[in-house]
Structures are given as C-alpha cells and as structure tokens.
C-alpha cells in the first residue's frame, strides 16, 4: 500500500539558515509527489509537485524539492528561511485513485 | 482568486448530536474531496465525488457519516450521532477533474470539537 513517512515531527531553524524537510514514500509505480504547507487553523496550500521529468522541482515561496527514486525520497529545501515560513509541512503522494495520501507532517519553528 | 469555501469554520457540539458541514468548490471543478485531519496527523480521505457521483467512500464510517453532492456543485458532510473521536479538522478540496496531475485546492476547513 502507498504510504508517506516524514521522519521529523518538529524542526527548529534559525532565521536565515537553510532548511531541509525529509519525506520518504512507498509506491510501486512512478509516484506523483506533493508538498503542502498549512498555517495554524488554515487549509493546505500547494508548495510544489513532481510528476515526471526534471527531478529538481521549483515551487512557490523559494522552496524546491528533489525527487530521488533510488532513495524513495522527495525532500523539501529552502536556502534561507524567513520567520513567516513557520508552519506545518505535509508531503503527499497520489494514491491508486486520485486522492492524496499524506504524511503526518513536520512542524517548522523559526527562531530569531 | 477563486477559493474553496467551507462553513462553519468552527463547530462545537455534544456527543450524540448531529452536525453538518458545507463545502462550495471552485467553480467548474468536477471533483470534490472531503478529508479528515486529526490533530497531529495528516489529512485522510473520507469521500471523493466526481460531479454528483461518489467515486470513493471506502474510508467513510457509513454508520454515522453521510455525504452528498446533489447537483454536482456544493457538498454537505453530515455526522449523526457525533462521537468524541470525531473531533478533528474537516477539509474540503476540489480539482478540475480527477486526473492524477490535477492540483487539489483546499478550503480553510471546519474545526469540529465534540464534548
């Protein structure tokens, strides 16, 4: 069965420092992968997605992610974190149908 | 910018009561999803509609949950009777069609607290 694992429940990063959030997936075929961000009490906003092609994907707000099939990973990165990036981040894979299967999320805190 | 609308934003109810949530997807979006997000977890699919038809309700607790999308536009999710374990955020999402490369747009959610 398809699944997504986000190993880090909570990460704290200093403002201006780089960020990497880990995501591992389990899916038999070529996965469709997504990263969403959720601010407190809000819905989810799509940061970026990977369907095929270039394994380095650029998204909104300066985020990027790299698909590594050999490692079953789709890690999210940002070179310089801003205080406004503090939120919860979810990695997701498209399931056998069209609904999304989400990881449990990583909460990002940004320290000054 | 078009958005998915949900109401109410917050709902507090006592166990054994009935509750209903409403979702209005982005105009023209044929596919509508209801997800449930328990605190500290990622969202999980409850039900998926294609127009007015249910495509997937395998994870919907049908003894107490029901969902409808009568005219293929807006949708209602109902819980009767509510239980303590139903406390969660209920998220609605929509996409143009159900294809794998169609982005899902999420509404702000309804936060349900069952006392």
Short mmCIF file of C-alpha atoms in Angstrom, two decimals:
data_model
loop_
_atom_site.label_atom_id
_atom_site.label_comp_id
_atom_site.label_asym_id
_atom_site.label_seq_id
_atom_site.Cartn_x
_atom_site.Cartn_y
_atom_site.Cartn_z
CA UNK A 1 0.00 0.00 0.00
CA UNK A 2 1.08 3.53 -0.65
CA UNK A 3 2.43 5.48 2.30
CA UNK A 4 4.40 8.58 3.15
CA UNK A 5 6.82 8.97 6.04
CA UNK A 6 8.03 12.25 7.41
CA UNK A 7 10.68 11.27 9.97
CA UNK A 8 10.90 14.64 11.71
CA UNK A 9 7.92 15.69 13.81
CA UNK A 10 9.34 19.08 14.74
CA UNK A 11 12.28 21.10 13.43
CA UNK A 12 13.62 24.45 14.63
CA UNK A 13 15.73 26.55 12.29
CA UNK A 14 17.30 29.96 12.79
CA UNK A 15 16.04 32.71 10.55
CA UNK A 16 18.29 32.95 7.52
CA UNK A 17 19.54 29.39 7.86
CA UNK A 18 18.89 26.69 5.31
CA UNK A 19 16.12 24.14 5.67
CA UNK A 20 15.60 20.55 4.60
CA UNK A 21 12.47 18.58 5.44
CA UNK A 22 12.59 14.87 4.78
CA UNK A 23 9.97 12.78 3.04
CA UNK A 24 10.06 9.10 2.11
CA UNK A 25 7.35 7.40 0.12
CA UNK A 26 6.27 3.88 -0.66
CA UNK A 27 4.65 3.46 -4.05
CA UNK A 28 5.02 0.78 -6.68
CA UNK A 29 4.72 2.85 -9.82
CA UNK A 30 6.06 6.28 -10.71
CA UNK A 31 4.81 8.48 -7.90
CA UNK A 32 3.11 11.82 -8.16
CA UNK A 33 4.51 13.75 -5.18
CA UNK A 34 3.48 16.96 -3.49
CA UNK A 35 4.47 19.27 -0.67
CA UNK A 36 1.79 21.33 1.08
CA UNK A 37 2.08 23.95 3.80
CA UNK A 38 -0.54 24.59 6.47
CA UNK A 39 -0.58 27.65 8.70
CA UNK A 40 -2.37 27.34 12.05
CA UNK A 41 -6.12 26.94 11.63
CA UNK A 42 -5.88 27.14 7.86
CA UNK A 43 -6.25 24.85 4.90
CA UNK A 44 -3.39 23.47 2.86
CA UNK A 45 -1.50 25.40 0.21
CA UNK A 46 0.45 23.61 -2.51
CA UNK A 47 4.16 24.46 -2.50
CA UNK A 48 5.28 22.25 -5.37
CA UNK A 49 4.66 18.98 -7.16
CA UNK A 50 6.55 16.33 -9.10
CA UNK A 51 5.02 14.27 -11.86
CA UNK A 52 7.90 13.46 -14.18
CA UNK A 53 10.93 14.97 -15.87
CA UNK A 54 13.48 17.08 -14.06
CA UNK A 55 13.97 15.65 -10.59
CA UNK A 56 14.62 19.08 -9.06
CA UNK A 57 11.33 20.91 -8.76
CA UNK A 58 10.92 24.60 -8.02
CA UNK A 59 7.94 25.83 -6.07
CA UNK A 60 6.47 28.94 -4.56
CA UNK A 61 7.97 30.99 -1.75
CA UNK A 62 11.52 29.97 -2.68
CA UNK A 63 11.06 26.26 -1.95
CA UNK A 64 12.45 23.42 -4.02
CA UNK A 65 12.37 19.64 -3.74
CA UNK A 66 14.41 16.85 -5.23
CA UNK A 67 12.99 13.50 -6.26
CA UNK A 68 15.38 10.60 -5.71
CA UNK A 69 13.91 7.33 -6.92
CA UNK A 70 16.81 5.25 -5.56
CA UNK A 71 16.13 6.57 -2.06
CA UNK A 72 12.33 6.82 -2.39
CA UNK A 73 12.68 10.37 -1.16
CA UNK A 74 11.28 13.77 -2.00
CA UNK A 75 12.95 16.20 0.39
CA UNK A 76 11.93 19.84 0.61
CA UNK A 77 14.58 22.55 0.79
CA UNK A 78 14.90 26.27 1.17
CA UNK A 79 18.23 28.11 1.21
CA UNK A 80 17.24 30.86 3.65
CA UNK A 81 14.29 30.55 6.00
CA UNK A 82 12.10 33.52 6.92
CA UNK A 83 10.07 33.82 10.12
CA UNK A 84 6.90 33.63 8.03
CA UNK A 85 7.83 30.09 6.96
CA UNK A 86 6.91 28.77 10.40
CA UNK A 87 4.06 26.34 9.73
CA UNK A 88 3.31 22.67 9.30
CA UNK A 89 4.54 20.96 6.17
CA UNK A 90 2.99 17.88 4.62
CA UNK A 91 4.40 15.58 1.99
CA UNK A 92 1.84 13.64 -0.04
CA UNK A 93 1.67 11.06 -2.78
CA UNK A 94 -1.20 10.50 -5.19
CA UNK A 95 -2.74 7.14 -4.35
CA UNK A 96 -4.12 4.46 -6.63
CA UNK A 97 -7.11 6.70 -7.27
CA UNK A 98 -6.73 10.44 -7.35
CA UNK A 99 -6.94 11.24 -3.66
CA UNK A 100 -3.80 12.19 -1.77
CA UNK A 101 -2.05 10.14 0.89
CA UNK A 102 -0.36 12.43 3.37
CA UNK A 103 2.47 12.02 5.81
CA UNK A 104 1.96 13.03 9.43
CA UNK A 105 3.62 16.38 8.87
CA UNK A 106 6.63 18.29 10.14
CA UNK A 107 6.18 21.38 12.26
CA UNK A 108 8.72 24.08 11.45
CA UNK A 109 9.64 26.68 14.04
CA UNK A 110 11.86 29.62 13.14
CA UNK A 111 14.00 31.22 15.80
CA UNK A 112 15.36 34.75 15.61
CA UNK B 1 -8.67 34.37 -6.93
CA UNK B 2 -11.19 31.54 -6.75
CA UNK B 3 -11.23 29.63 -3.48
CA UNK B 4 -12.92 26.65 -1.91
CA UNK B 5 -15.42 27.86 0.67
CA UNK B 6 -16.34 25.96 3.82
CA UNK B 7 -18.72 26.67 6.65
CA UNK B 8 -18.87 26.81 9.53
CA UNK B 9 -15.22 27.43 10.36
CA UNK B 10 -15.69 26.15 13.88
CA UNK B 11 -18.29 23.88 15.42
CA UNK B 12 -18.66 22.71 18.99
CA UNK B 13 -21.22 20.04 19.71
CA UNK B 14 -22.05 17.46 22.31
CA UNK B 15 -21.71 13.77 21.63
CA UNK B 16 -24.78 12.11 20.14
CA UNK B 17 -25.78 15.33 18.40
CA UNK B 18 -25.93 15.75 14.63
CA UNK B 19 -23.58 18.10 12.79
CA UNK B 20 -23.29 19.16 9.17
CA UNK B 21 -20.53 20.83 7.20
CA UNK B 22 -20.83 22.60 3.89
CA UNK B 23 -18.36 22.99 1.05
CA UNK B 24 -18.55 25.06 -2.11
CA UNK B 25 -15.75 24.10 -4.52
CA UNK B 26 -14.11 26.33 -7.07
CA UNK B 27 -16.48 26.94 -9.96
CA UNK B 28 -16.10 24.35 -12.67
CA UNK B 29 -14.27 21.82 -10.53
CA UNK B 30 -15.85 18.45 -11.13
CA UNK B 31 -14.01 16.54 -8.42
CA UNK B 32 -14.61 17.18 -4.75
CA UNK B 33 -12.89 15.56 -1.78
CA UNK B 34 -13.61 15.52 1.95
CA UNK B 35 -10.61 14.83 4.17
CA UNK B 36 -10.43 14.46 7.95
CA UNK B 37 -7.36 15.71 9.79
CA UNK B 38 -6.93 14.59 13.38
CA UNK B 39 -4.68 16.82 15.48
CA UNK B 40 -1.05 15.93 14.86
CA UNK B 41 -1.80 13.86 11.77
CA UNK B 42 -2.01 14.39 8.06
CA UNK B 43 -5.37 14.59 6.29
CA UNK B 44 -7.06 11.32 5.36
CA UNK B 45 -9.63 10.91 2.62
CA UNK B 46 -13.22 10.32 3.71
CA UNK B 47 -15.06 10.58 0.40
CA UNK B 48 -14.48 11.64 -3.19
CA UNK B 49 -17.10 12.85 -5.67
CA UNK B 50 -16.93 13.13 -9.43
CA UNK B 51 -19.76 15.50 -10.25
CA UNK B 52 -22.66 14.15 -8.20
CA UNK B 53 -21.40 10.58 -8.01
CA UNK B 54 -19.39 9.01 -5.21
CA UNK B 55 -16.09 7.69 -6.55
CA UNK B 56 -14.52 6.52 -3.30
CA UNK B 57 -16.11 6.30 0.14
CA UNK B 58 -14.20 3.29 1.37
CA UNK B 59 -12.87 5.18 4.42
CA UNK B 60 -16.16 6.85 5.33
CA UNK B 61 -17.71 5.44 8.55
CA UNK B 62 -21.08 4.90 6.95
CA UNK B 63 -22.88 4.03 10.16
CA UNK B 64 -22.67 7.67 11.23
CA UNK B 65 -21.25 9.70 8.33
CA UNK B 66 -23.01 10.66 5.13
CA UNK B 67 -22.05 12.92 2.25
CA UNK B 68 -23.93 14.26 -0.70
CA UNK B 69 -23.36 16.46 -3.71
CA UNK B 70 -26.84 16.53 -5.19
CA UNK B 71 -26.32 18.91 -8.10
CA UNK B 72 -22.66 18.22 -8.58
CA UNK B 73 -21.66 21.57 -7.18
CA UNK B 74 -21.64 22.14 -3.42
CA UNK B 75 -21.49 19.32 -0.93
CA UNK B 76 -22.60 18.53 2.61
CA UNK B 77 -20.94 16.16 5.06
CA UNK B 78 -23.04 15.02 7.99
CA UNK B 79 -22.25 13.17 11.19
CA UNK B 80 -25.06 11.63 13.22
CA UNK B 81 -24.52 10.93 16.04
CA UNK B 82 -21.21 12.66 16.73
CA UNK B 83 -18.71 10.86 18.93
CA UNK B 84 -15.77 12.19 20.93
CA UNK B 85 -13.35 10.66 18.44
CA UNK B 86 -14.82 12.74 15.62
CA UNK B 87 -13.10 15.86 16.94
CA UNK B 88 -10.89 16.92 14.04
CA UNK B 89 -10.46 19.37 11.19
CA UNK B 90 -12.64 18.54 8.18
CA UNK B 91 -11.10 19.74 4.95
CA UNK B 92 -12.76 20.04 1.58
CA UNK B 93 -10.75 20.11 -1.63
CA UNK B 94 -11.61 20.35 -5.29
CA UNK B 95 -9.91 19.80 -8.62
CA UNK B 96 -10.87 20.30 -12.25
CA UNK B 97 -11.08 16.60 -12.91
CA UNK B 98 -9.86 13.56 -11.06
CA UNK B 99 -6.75 13.01 -13.08
CA UNK B 100 -3.51 12.38 -11.29
CA UNK B 101 -1.90 15.60 -12.46
CA UNK B 102 -4.71 17.89 -11.42
CA UNK B 103 -3.96 20.05 -8.43
CA UNK B 104 -6.30 19.85 -5.47
CA UNK B 105 -7.25 23.17 -3.91
CA UNK B 106 -8.13 23.09 -0.23
CA UNK B 107 -10.62 25.13 1.72
CA UNK B 108 -9.88 26.58 5.18
CA UNK B 109 -11.54 23.65 6.93
CA UNK B 110 -14.12 23.19 9.66
CA UNK B 111 -12.72 22.56 13.13
CA UNK B 112 -15.10 20.21 15.00
CA UNK B 113 -14.95 19.76 18.75
CA UNK B 114 -17.17 17.10 20.29
CA UNK B 115 -17.73 17.40 24.03
#
